[in-house]
CSV table of C-alpha atoms and ligand atoms in Angstrom, one decimal:
chain,number,residue,atom,x,y,z
A,1,MET,CA,-6.3,-9.2,-53.4
A,2,PRO,CA,-7.2,-12.0,-50.9
A,3,ILE,CA,-4.8,-12.5,-47.8
A,4,GLU,CA,-2.5,-15.5,-48.0
A,5,ARG,CA,-3.5,-18.3,-45.4
A,6,SER,CA,-0.2,-18.2,-43.7
A,7,GLU,CA,-0.3,-14.5,-43.5
A,8,ARG,CA,-3.7,-14.5,-42.0
A,9,LEU,CA,-2.6,-17.2,-39.4
A,10,PHE,CA,0.4,-15.0,-38.4
A,11,ILE,CA,-1.7,-11.9,-37.9
A,12,ASN,CA,-4.2,-13.8,-35.7
A,13,LEU,CA,-1.4,-15.3,-33.7
A,14,SER,CA,0.2,-12.0,-33.0
A,15,ILE,CA,-3.3,-10.6,-32.0
A,16,LEU,CA,-3.7,-13.5,-29.6
A,17,MET,CA,-0.3,-12.8,-28.1
A,18,LEU,CA,-1.0,-9.3,-27.4
A,19,VAL,CA,-4.4,-10.4,-25.7
A,20,ILE,CA,-2.5,-13.1,-23.7
A,21,PHE,CA,0.1,-10.6,-22.6
A,22,PHE,CA,-2.7,-8.0,-21.6
A,23,ILE,CA,-4.4,-10.7,-19.6
A,24,ALA,CA,-1.3,-11.7,-17.9
A,25,VAL,CA,-0.7,-8.1,-16.9
A,26,LEU,CA,-4.2,-7.6,-15.3
A,27,VAL,CA,-4.0,-10.8,-13.5
A,28,SER,CA,-0.6,-10.2,-11.9
A,29,ALA,CA,-1.5,-6.6,-11.0
A,30,PHE,CA,-5.0,-7.1,-9.8
A,31,ILE,CA,-5.5,-10.7,-8.8
A,32,GLY,CA,-1.8,-11.5,-7.9
A,33,GLY,CA,-1.4,-8.2,-6.2
A,34,LEU,CA,2.1,-7.3,-8.0
A,35,GLN,CA,2.2,-3.5,-7.7
A,36,VAL,CA,4.8,-0.9,-7.4
A,37,PRO,CA,5.1,-0.2,-3.7
A,38,ALA,CA,3.5,3.2,-2.8
A,39,PRO,CA,5.3,5.6,-0.4
A,40,ALA,CA,3.9,4.9,3.0
A,41,GLY,CA,4.1,8.8,4.0
A,42,THR,CA,6.2,11.9,3.4
A,43,ILE,CA,8.7,13.8,5.5
A,44,ASP,CA,10.7,16.9,5.3
A,45,PRO,CA,14.3,15.5,4.7
A,46,ALA,CA,15.8,18.6,6.4
A,47,ALA,CA,13.9,17.8,9.6
A,48,ILE,CA,14.4,14.2,10.0
A,49,ASN,CA,16.3,14.5,13.3
A,50,GLN,CA,13.1,16.3,14.8
A,51,THR,CA,10.5,14.0,13.2
A,52,ALA,CA,9.3,10.9,15.0
A,53,PRO,CA,10.1,8.1,14.7
A,54,PHE,CA,13.3,9.1,12.6
A,55,ASP,CA,14.6,11.1,15.5
A,56,ASN,CA,15.4,7.8,17.2
A,57,PRO,CA,16.4,5.2,14.6
A,58,GLY,CA,16.9,1.7,15.7
A,59,VAL,CA,14.9,-1.7,16.2
A,60,ARG,CA,11.8,-1.8,18.1
A,61,GLU,CA,10.2,-4.8,19.6
A,62,LEU,CA,6.5,-5.0,18.7
A,63,VAL,CA,5.8,-8.6,19.6
A,64,PRO,CA,8.9,-10.1,21.4
A,65,GLY,CA,10.5,-12.8,19.3
A,66,LYS,CA,8.0,-12.3,16.4
A,67,ARG,CA,7.4,-8.9,15.2
A,68,TYR,CA,9.9,-6.0,14.9
A,69,GLU,CA,10.2,-2.6,13.3
A,70,VAL,CA,13.4,-1.1,12.2
A,71,VAL,CA,13.3,2.7,11.8
A,72,MET,CA,16.3,3.4,9.5
A,73,ILE,CA,17.9,6.6,7.8
A,74,ALA,CA,20.0,6.4,4.6
A,75,GLN,CA,22.5,9.0,3.9
A,76,THR,CA,25.7,9.3,2.2
A,77,TRP,CA,27.2,6.8,2.6
A,78,ALA,CA,25.7,4.9,5.5
A,79,PHE,CA,22.5,3.2,6.9
A,80,ILE,CA,21.7,4.3,10.5
A,81,PRO,CA,21.7,1.9,12.3
A,82,GLY,CA,24.5,0.0,10.6
A,83,GLU,CA,23.9,-3.2,12.4
A,84,ILE,CA,20.5,-4.8,13.4
A,85,ARG,CA,19.8,-7.9,15.5
A,86,VAL,CA,16.6,-9.8,15.3
A,87,PRO,CA,15.8,-13.4,16.3
A,88,ALA,CA,15.2,-16.1,13.7
A,89,GLY,CA,11.4,-16.5,12.9
A,90,SER,CA,10.8,-12.8,13.1
A,91,GLU,CA,9.0,-10.7,10.8
A,92,VAL,CA,10.7,-7.1,10.4
A,93,THR,CA,9.1,-4.1,8.9
A,94,PHE,CA,11.7,-1.6,7.8
A,95,ARG,CA,10.6,2.1,7.9
A,96,ILE,CA,13.1,3.9,5.9
A,97,THR,CA,13.9,7.4,4.5
A,98,SER,CA,16.7,9.2,2.9
A,99,ARG,CA,18.4,12.3,4.5
A,100,ASP,CA,20.0,13.7,1.2
A,101,VAL,CA,20.0,12.0,-2.2
A,102,ILE,CA,18.3,9.0,-3.9
A,103,HIS,CA,19.6,5.6,-2.3
A,104,GLY,CA,18.7,2.0,-3.0
A,105,PHE,CA,17.8,-0.5,-0.3
A,106,GLU,CA,18.2,-4.3,-1.1
A,107,ILE,CA,18.6,-7.1,1.4
A,108,THR,CA,20.8,-9.9,0.1
A,109,GLY,CA,19.0,-13.2,-0.1
A,110,LYS,CA,15.6,-11.7,0.4
A,111,ASN,CA,13.0,-10.4,-2.1
A,112,ALA,CA,13.3,-6.7,-0.7
A,113,ASN,CA,14.3,-4.1,-3.0
A,114,VAL,CA,13.1,-0.3,-3.0
A,115,MET,CA,14.4,3.0,-4.0
A,116,LEU,CA,14.8,5.5,-1.0
A,117,ILE,CA,13.7,8.9,-2.2
A,118,PRO,CA,14.3,12.0,0.0
A,119,GLY,CA,10.9,13.4,1.4
A,120,GLN,CA,9.3,9.9,1.0
A,121,ILE,CA,8.9,7.0,3.6
A,122,SER,CA,9.3,3.4,2.4
A,123,LEU,CA,8.0,0.4,4.1
A,124,VAL,CA,9.6,-3.0,3.4
A,125,LYS,CA,8.3,-6.2,5.2
A,126,VAL,CA,10.7,-9.1,5.6
A,127,LYS,CA,10.5,-12.5,7.3
A,128,PHE,CA,13.7,-13.9,8.7
A,129,ASP,CA,13.3,-17.7,9.1
A,130,LYS,CA,16.8,-19.0,9.5
A,131,PRO,CA,19.6,-17.6,11.6
A,132,GLY,CA,22.5,-16.0,9.6
A,133,GLU,CA,23.7,-12.7,8.2
A,134,HIS,CA,22.2,-10.6,5.5
A,135,TYR,CA,23.5,-7.3,4.0
A,136,ILE,CA,21.6,-4.2,3.2
A,137,ILE,CA,23.0,-2.7,0.1
A,138,CYS,CA,22.7,0.5,-1.6
A,139,HIS,CA,22.0,-0.1,-5.3
A,140,GLU,CA,21.4,3.3,-6.5
A,141,TYR,CA,24.7,5.4,-7.4
A,142,CYS,CA,24.9,8.0,-4.7
A,143,GLY,CA,28.4,9.5,-5.1
A,144,ILE,CA,32.0,8.7,-4.5
A,145,GLY,CA,31.3,6.4,-1.4
A,146,HIS,CA,28.4,4.6,-2.8
A,147,GLN,CA,30.1,1.2,-2.9
A,148,THR,CA,30.8,1.4,1.0
A,149,MET,CA,27.2,2.0,1.8
A,150,TYR,CA,25.8,-1.0,3.5
A,151,ALA,CA,24.4,-2.3,6.8
A,152,LYS,CA,24.4,-5.7,8.3
A,153,ILE,CA,21.4,-7.8,9.7
A,154,ILE,CA,22.3,-10.6,12.2
A,155,VAL,CA,19.5,-13.1,12.6
A,156,GLU,CA,20.2,-14.7,15.8
A,157,PRO,CA,19.3,-18.4,16.6
B,201,CUA,CU1,23.6,5.2,-1.2
B,201,CUA,CU2,24.5,4.4,-3.3
């Protein structure tokens, strides 16, 4: 029995759509560089206090006024340090790990969003162009105090 013309058209259209989606995935992953962030390293969560640089969390100035690194620990239910100050126009690399359970790391108003897994170190690079305030919020449910888990970023003029 011959295939109806309209039937053949819809079969061809659905094959075409699959090809287009497949190409879109390949282009965004390999040409656009859109990939899931890989862990930047591993750490023994029980030995965080003895392992550099997490034995001394805080803000480090790499290039004054321009580049900073923030070493940060997430734990139930706080980020350490809980407040960060950087100047406007700076590029900040957050080096973060979790001491206990899975936490989230999201910076309000920025394209920064990772999951913090005990044993893994995550790197997040963010540029702060304008003075103002941002919050780092935990977006993975981590227990009874989850909704109180946040830190503040103050971008100074
Ligand atoms: Cu930490 Cu939710």
